[in-house]
mmCIF file of C-alpha atoms in Angstrom:
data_model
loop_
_atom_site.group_PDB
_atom_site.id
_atom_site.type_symbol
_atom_site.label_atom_id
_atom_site.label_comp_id
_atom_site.label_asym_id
_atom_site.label_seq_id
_atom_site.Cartn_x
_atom_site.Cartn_y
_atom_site.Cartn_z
ATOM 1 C CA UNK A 1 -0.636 32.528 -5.186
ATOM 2 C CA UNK A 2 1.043 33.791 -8.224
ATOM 3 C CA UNK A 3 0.638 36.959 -7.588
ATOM 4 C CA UNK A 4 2.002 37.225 -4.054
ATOM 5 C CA UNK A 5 4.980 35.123 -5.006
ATOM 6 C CA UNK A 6 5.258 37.673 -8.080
ATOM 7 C CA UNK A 7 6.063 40.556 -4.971
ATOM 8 C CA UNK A 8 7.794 38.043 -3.058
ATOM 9 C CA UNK A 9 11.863 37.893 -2.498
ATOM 10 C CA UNK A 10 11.603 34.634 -0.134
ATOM 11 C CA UNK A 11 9.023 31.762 -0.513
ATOM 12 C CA UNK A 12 8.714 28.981 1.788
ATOM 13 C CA UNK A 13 5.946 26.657 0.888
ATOM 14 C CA UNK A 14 5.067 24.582 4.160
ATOM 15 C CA UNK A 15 1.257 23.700 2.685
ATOM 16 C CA UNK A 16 1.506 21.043 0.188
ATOM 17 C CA UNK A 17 4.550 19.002 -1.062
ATOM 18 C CA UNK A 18 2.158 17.202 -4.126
ATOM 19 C CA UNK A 19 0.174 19.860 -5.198
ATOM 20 C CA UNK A 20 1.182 20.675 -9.168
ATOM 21 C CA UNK A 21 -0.718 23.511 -9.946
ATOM 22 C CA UNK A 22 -0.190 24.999 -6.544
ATOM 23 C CA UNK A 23 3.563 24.622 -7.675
ATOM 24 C CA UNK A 24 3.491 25.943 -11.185
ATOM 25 C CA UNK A 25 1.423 28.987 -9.436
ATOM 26 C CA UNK A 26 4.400 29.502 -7.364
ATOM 27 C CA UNK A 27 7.210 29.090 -9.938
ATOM 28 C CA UNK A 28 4.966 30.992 -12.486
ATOM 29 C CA UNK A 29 5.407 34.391 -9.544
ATOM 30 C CA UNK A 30 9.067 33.923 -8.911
ATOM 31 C CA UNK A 31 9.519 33.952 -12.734
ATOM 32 C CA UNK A 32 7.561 37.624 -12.945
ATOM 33 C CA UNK A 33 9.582 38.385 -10.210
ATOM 34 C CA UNK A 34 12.844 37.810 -11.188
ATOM 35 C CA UNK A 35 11.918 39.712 -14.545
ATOM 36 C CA UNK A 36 10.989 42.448 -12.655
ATOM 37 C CA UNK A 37 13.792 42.842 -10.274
ATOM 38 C CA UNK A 38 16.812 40.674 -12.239
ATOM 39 C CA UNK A 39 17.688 38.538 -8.940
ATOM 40 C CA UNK A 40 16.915 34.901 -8.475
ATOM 41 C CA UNK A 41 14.234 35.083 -5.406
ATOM 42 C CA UNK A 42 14.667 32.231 -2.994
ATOM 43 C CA UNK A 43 11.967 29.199 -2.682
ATOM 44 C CA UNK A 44 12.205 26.924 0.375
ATOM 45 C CA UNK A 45 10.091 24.365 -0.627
ATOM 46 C CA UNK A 46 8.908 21.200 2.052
ATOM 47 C CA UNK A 47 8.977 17.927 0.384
ATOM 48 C CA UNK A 48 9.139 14.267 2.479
ATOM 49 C CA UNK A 49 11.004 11.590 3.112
ATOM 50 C CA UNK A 50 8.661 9.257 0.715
ATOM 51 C CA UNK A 51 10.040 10.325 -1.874
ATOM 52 C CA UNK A 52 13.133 7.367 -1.081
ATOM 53 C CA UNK A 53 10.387 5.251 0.638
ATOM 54 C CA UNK A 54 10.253 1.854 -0.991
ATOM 55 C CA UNK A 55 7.539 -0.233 -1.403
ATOM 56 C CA UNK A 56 7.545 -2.767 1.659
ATOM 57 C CA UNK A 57 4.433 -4.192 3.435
ATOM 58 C CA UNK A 58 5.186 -3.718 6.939
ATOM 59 C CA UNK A 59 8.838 -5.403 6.964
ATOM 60 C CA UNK A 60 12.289 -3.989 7.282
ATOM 61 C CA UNK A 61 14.877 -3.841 4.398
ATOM 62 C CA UNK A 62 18.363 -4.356 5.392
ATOM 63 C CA UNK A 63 19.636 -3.854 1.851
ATOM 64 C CA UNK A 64 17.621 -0.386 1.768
ATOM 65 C CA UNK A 65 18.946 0.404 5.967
ATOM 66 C CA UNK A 66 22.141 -0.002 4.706
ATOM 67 C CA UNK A 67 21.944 1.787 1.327
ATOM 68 C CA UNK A 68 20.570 5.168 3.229
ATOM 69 C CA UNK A 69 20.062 8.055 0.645
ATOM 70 C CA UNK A 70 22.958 10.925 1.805
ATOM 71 C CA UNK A 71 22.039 14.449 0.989
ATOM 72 C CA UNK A 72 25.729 15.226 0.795
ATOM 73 C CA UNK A 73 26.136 12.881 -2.342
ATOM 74 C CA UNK A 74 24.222 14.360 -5.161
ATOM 75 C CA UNK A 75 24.559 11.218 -7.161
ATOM 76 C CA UNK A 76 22.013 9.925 -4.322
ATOM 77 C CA UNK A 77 19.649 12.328 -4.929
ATOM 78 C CA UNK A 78 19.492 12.014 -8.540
ATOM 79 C CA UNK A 79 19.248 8.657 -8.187
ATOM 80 C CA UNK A 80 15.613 9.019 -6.629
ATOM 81 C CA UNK A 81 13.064 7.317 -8.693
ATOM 82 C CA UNK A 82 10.977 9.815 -11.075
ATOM 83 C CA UNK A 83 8.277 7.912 -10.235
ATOM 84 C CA UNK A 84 8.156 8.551 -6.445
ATOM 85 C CA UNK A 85 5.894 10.328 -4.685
ATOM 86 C CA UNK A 86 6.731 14.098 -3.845
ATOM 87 C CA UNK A 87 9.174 13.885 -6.902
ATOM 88 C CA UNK A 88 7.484 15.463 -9.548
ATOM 89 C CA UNK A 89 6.917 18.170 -7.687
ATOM 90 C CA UNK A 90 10.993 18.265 -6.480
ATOM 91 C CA UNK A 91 11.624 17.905 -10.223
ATOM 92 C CA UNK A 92 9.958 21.195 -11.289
ATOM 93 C CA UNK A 93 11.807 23.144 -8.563
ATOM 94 C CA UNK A 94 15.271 22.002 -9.944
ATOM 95 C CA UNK A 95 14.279 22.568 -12.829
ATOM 96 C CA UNK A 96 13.094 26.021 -12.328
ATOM 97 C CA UNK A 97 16.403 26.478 -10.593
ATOM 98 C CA UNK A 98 18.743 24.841 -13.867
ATOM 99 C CA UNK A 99 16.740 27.866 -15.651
ATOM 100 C CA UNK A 100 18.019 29.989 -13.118
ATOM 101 C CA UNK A 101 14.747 32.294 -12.588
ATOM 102 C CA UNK A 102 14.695 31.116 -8.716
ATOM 103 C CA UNK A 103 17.852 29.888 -6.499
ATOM 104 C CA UNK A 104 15.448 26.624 -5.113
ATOM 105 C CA UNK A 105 16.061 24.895 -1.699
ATOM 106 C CA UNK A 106 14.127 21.883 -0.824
ATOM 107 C CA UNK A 107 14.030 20.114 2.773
ATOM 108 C CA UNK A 108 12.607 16.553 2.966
ATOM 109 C CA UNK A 109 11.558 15.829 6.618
ATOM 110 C CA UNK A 110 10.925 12.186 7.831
ATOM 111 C CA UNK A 111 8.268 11.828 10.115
ATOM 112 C CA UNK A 112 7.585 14.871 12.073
ATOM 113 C CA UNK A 113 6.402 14.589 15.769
ATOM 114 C CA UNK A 114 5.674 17.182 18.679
ATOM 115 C CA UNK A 115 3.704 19.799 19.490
ATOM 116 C CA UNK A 116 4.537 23.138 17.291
ATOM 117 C CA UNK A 117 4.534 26.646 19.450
ATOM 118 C CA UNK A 118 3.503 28.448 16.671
ATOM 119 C CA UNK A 119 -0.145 30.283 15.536
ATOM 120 C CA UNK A 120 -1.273 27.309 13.757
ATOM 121 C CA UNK A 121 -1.216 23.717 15.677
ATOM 122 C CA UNK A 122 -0.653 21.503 13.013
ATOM 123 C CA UNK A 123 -0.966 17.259 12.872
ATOM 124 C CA UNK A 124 1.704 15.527 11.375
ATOM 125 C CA UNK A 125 0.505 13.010 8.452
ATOM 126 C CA UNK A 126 1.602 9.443 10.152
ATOM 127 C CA UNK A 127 0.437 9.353 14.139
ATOM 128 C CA UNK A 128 -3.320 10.252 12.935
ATOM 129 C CA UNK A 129 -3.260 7.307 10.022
ATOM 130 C CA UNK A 130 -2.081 4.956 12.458
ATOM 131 C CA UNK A 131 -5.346 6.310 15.183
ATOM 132 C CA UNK A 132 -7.430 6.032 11.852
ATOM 133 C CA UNK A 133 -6.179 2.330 11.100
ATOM 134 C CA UNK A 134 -7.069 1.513 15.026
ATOM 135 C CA UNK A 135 -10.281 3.270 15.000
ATOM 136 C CA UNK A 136 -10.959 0.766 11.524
ATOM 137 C CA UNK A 137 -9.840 -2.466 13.156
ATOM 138 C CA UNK A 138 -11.762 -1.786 16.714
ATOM 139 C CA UNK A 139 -7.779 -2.470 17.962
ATOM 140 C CA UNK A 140 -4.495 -1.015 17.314
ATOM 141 C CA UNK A 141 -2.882 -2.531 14.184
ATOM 142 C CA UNK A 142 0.344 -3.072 12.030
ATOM 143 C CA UNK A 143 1.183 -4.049 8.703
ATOM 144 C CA UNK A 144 2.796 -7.994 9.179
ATOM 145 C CA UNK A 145 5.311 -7.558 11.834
ATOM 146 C CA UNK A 146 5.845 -3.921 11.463
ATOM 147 C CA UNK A 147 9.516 -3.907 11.543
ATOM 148 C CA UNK A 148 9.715 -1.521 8.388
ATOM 149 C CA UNK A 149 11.501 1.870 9.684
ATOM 150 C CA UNK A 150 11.260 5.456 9.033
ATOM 151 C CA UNK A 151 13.371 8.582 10.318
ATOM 152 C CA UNK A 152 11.264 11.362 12.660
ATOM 153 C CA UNK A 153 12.491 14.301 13.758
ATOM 154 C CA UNK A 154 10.888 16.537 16.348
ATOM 155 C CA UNK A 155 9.076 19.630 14.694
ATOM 156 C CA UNK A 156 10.879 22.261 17.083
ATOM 157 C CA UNK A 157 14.552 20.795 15.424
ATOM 158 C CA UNK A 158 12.281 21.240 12.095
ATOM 159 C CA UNK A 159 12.179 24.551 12.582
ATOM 160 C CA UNK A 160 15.880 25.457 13.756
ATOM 161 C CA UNK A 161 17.190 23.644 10.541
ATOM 162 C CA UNK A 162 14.655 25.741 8.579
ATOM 163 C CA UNK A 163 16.627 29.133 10.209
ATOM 164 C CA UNK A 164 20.239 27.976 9.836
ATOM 165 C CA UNK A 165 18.526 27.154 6.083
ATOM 166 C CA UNK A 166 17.148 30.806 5.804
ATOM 167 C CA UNK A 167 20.646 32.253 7.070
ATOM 168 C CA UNK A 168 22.069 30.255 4.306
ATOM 169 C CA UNK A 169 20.265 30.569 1.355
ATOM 170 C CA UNK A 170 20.190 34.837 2.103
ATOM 171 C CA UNK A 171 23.669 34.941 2.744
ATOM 172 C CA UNK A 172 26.119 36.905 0.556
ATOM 173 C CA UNK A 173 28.448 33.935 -0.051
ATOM 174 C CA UNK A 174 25.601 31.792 -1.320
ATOM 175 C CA UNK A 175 23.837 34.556 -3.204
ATOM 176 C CA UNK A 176 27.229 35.986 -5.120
ATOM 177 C CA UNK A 177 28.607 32.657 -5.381
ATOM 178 C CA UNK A 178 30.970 33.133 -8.810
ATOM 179 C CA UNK A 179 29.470 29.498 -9.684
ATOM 180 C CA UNK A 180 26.194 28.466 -8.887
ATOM 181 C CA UNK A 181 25.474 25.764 -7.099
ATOM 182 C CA UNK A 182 23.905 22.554 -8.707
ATOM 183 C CA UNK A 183 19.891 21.854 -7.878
ATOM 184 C CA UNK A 184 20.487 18.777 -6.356
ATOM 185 C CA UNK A 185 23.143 19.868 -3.792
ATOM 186 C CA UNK A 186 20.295 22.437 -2.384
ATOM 187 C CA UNK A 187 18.148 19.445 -1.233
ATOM 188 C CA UNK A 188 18.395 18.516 2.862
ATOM 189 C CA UNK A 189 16.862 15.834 4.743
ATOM 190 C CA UNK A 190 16.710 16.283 8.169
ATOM 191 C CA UNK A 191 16.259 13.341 10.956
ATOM 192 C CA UNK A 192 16.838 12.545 14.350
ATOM 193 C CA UNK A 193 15.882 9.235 15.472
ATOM 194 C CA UNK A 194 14.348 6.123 13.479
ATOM 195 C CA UNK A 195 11.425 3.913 14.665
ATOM 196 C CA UNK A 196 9.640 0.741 13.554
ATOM 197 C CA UNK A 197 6.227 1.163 12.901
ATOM 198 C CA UNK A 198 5.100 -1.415 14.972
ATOM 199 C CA UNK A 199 6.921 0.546 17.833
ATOM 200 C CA UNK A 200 5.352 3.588 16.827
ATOM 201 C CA UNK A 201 2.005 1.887 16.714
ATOM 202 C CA UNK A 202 2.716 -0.121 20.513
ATOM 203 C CA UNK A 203 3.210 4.102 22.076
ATOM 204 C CA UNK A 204 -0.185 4.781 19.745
ATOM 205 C CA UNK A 205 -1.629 2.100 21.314
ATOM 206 C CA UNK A 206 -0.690 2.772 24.714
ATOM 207 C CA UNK A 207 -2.230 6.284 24.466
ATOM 208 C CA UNK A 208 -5.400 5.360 22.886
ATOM 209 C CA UNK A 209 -5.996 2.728 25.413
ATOM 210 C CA UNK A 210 -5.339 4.894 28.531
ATOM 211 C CA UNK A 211 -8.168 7.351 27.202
ATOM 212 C CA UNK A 212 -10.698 3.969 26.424
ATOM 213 C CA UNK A 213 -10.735 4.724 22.867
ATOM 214 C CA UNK A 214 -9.494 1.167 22.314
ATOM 215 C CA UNK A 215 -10.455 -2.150 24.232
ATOM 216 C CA UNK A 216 -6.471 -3.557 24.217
ATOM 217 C CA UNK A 217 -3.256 -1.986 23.931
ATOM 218 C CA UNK A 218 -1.931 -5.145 22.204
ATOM 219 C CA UNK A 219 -0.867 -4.937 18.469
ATOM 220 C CA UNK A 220 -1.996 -6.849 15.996
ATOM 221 C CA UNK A 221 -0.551 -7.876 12.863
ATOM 222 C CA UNK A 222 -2.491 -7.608 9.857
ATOM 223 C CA UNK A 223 -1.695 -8.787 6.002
ATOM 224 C CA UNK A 224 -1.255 -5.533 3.810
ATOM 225 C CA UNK A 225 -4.217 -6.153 1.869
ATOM 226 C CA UNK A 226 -6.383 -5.832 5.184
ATOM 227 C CA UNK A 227 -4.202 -2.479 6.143
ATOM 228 C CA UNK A 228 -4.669 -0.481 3.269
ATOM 229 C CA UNK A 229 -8.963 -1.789 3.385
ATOM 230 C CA UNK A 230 -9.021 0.024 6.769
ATOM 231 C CA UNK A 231 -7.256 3.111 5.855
ATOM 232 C CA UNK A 232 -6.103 4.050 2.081
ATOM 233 C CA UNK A 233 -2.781 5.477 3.513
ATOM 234 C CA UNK A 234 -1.697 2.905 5.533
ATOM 235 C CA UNK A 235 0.796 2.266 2.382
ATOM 236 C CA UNK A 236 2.795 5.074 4.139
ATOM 237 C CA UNK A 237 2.930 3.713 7.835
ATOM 238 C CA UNK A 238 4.396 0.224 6.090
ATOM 239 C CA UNK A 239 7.475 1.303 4.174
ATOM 240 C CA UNK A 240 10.773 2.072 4.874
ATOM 241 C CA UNK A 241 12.855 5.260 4.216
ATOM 242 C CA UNK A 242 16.319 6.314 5.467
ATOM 243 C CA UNK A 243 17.852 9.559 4.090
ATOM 244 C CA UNK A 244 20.759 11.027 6.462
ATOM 245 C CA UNK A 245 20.917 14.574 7.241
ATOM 246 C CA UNK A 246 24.729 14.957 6.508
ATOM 247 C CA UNK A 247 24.579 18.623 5.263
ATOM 248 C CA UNK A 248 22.223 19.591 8.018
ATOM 249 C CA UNK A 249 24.765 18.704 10.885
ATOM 250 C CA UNK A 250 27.491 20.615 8.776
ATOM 251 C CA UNK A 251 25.590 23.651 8.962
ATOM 252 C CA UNK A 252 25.661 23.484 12.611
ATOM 253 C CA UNK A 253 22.202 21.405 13.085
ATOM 254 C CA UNK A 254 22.237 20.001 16.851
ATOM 255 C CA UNK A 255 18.794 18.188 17.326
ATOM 256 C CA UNK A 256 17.747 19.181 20.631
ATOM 257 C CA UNK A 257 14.321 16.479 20.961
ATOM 258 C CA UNK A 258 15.982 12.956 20.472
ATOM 259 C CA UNK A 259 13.165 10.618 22.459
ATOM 260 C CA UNK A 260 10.182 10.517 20.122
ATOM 261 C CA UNK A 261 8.626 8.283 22.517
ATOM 262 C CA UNK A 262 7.627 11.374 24.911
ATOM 263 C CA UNK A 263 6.096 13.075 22.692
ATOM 264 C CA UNK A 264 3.669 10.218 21.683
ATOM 265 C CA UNK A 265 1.085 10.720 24.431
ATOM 266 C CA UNK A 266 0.144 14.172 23.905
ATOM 267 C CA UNK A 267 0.553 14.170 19.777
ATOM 268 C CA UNK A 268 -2.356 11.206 20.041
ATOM 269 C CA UNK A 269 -4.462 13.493 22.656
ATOM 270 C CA UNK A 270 -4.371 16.161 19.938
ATOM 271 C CA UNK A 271 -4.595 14.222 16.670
ATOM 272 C CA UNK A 272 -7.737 12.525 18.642
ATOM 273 C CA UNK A 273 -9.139 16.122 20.152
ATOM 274 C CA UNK A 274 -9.084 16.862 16.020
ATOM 275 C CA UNK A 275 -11.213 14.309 15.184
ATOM 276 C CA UNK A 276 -13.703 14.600 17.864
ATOM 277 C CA UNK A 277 -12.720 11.803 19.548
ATOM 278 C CA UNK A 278 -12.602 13.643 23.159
#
């Protein structure tokens, strides 16, 4: 990895938003590079939205629906807990961009649905943890009353942010820019629609029942202790996380997928086709 990012001008990295060494690998190539050549190469880097998830069991947060996280107000981003997850990882990309060596975007989706129309068909993290968590219980399942919310955005709109991004960061005006723009304003989220997870899990639960992989399509709520005992990442189908996708919208951004709910159906029929479930 180090050495193809050393003869590398552009870097996206869409494999791993918590892998450290994979990340120092990077950095460590874009460094060589920029010796070699004397211009900043670009890194796109995929985080997530938890990073600004908090730590809820299930339930919904006014205080943190109403406090959203706005990518157009660095003093929001900064303000993202060290301790988060994805964050050390966003940390050594600013930092590598303070040093100046790389000129460092980062994009922190919410939960992505959809089917992708690229090479490589490719799960999102949240529908299959929710199958896993009903394949546990023998029944679909939700944290207490599962009003806790998240962002999605399709994975199609993913990708058409990811291009006006591209156009961006490559463009003259950004790349000659007399002063150089801070780390923190380079970071996008980029979401569509919001859902609870118990209505996430109810569309789950309609799909998994259709096929006969689950006796009832009825929900039931669970305590968080029995959750996270049926799957270890059901932690991430409790919280909550809003982050708006101000800059994203500025650029142009016009989410064309805004009904996660008809997607559902065919994202389970995949995620269960992957683990041999049909």
């Amino acid at each position: 990895i180090r050495k193809a990012c050393s003869q590398a001008d552009l870097v996206f990295n869409i494999a791993d938003c918590d892998d450290v060494p994979m990340t120092v690998a990077v950095l460590a190539g874009l460094k060589e590079r920029f010796e070699q050549t004397g211009r900043r190469p670009v890194l796109i880097h995929t985080s997530g939205t938890g990073v600004i998830m908090d730590k809820a069991q299930g339930v919904l947060d006014p205080k943190v629906a109403a406090e959203a996280f706005d990518d157009a107000n660095e003093e929001d981003i900064k303000r993202i807990p060290p301790e988060n997850i994805h964050r050390n990882v966003d940390e050594l990309i600013f930092a590598a961009d303070a040093e100046g060596y790389i000129d460092g975007w980062i994009v922190a989706p919410p939960t992505i649905y959809g089917v992708s129309n690229g090479p490589l068909a490719r799960d999102s993290r949240q529908i299959p943890i929710i199958i896993a968590l009903a394949l546990a219980a023998g029944k679909p399942i939700c944290a207490n009353d599962g009003s806790a919310t998240w962002d999605n955005v399709h994975v199609q709109d993913l990708v058409d942010f990811y291009e006006l991004l591209v156009q961006k960061a490559l463009s003259p005006a950004t790349r000659n820019a007399a002063t150089r723009p801070s780390p923190y304003s380079k970071f996008f989220f980029c979401e569509s629609g919001q859902h609870s997870w118990r209505e996430l899990t109810e569309a789950v639960a309609e799909a998994l029942y259709k096929r006969g992989i689950v006796p009832t399509k009825e929900v039931t709520s669970v305590s968080y202790e029995d959750a996270v005992k049926a799957h270890p990442w059901a932690f991430a189908v409790m919280t909550n996380s809003f982050g708006k996708a101000t800059k994203a919208r500025q650029m142009g951004w016009v989410p064309k997928h805004v009904n996660w709910r008809a997607d559902v159906d065919e994202d389970v029929e995949r995620a269960l086709k992957t683990l041999g479930k049909i």
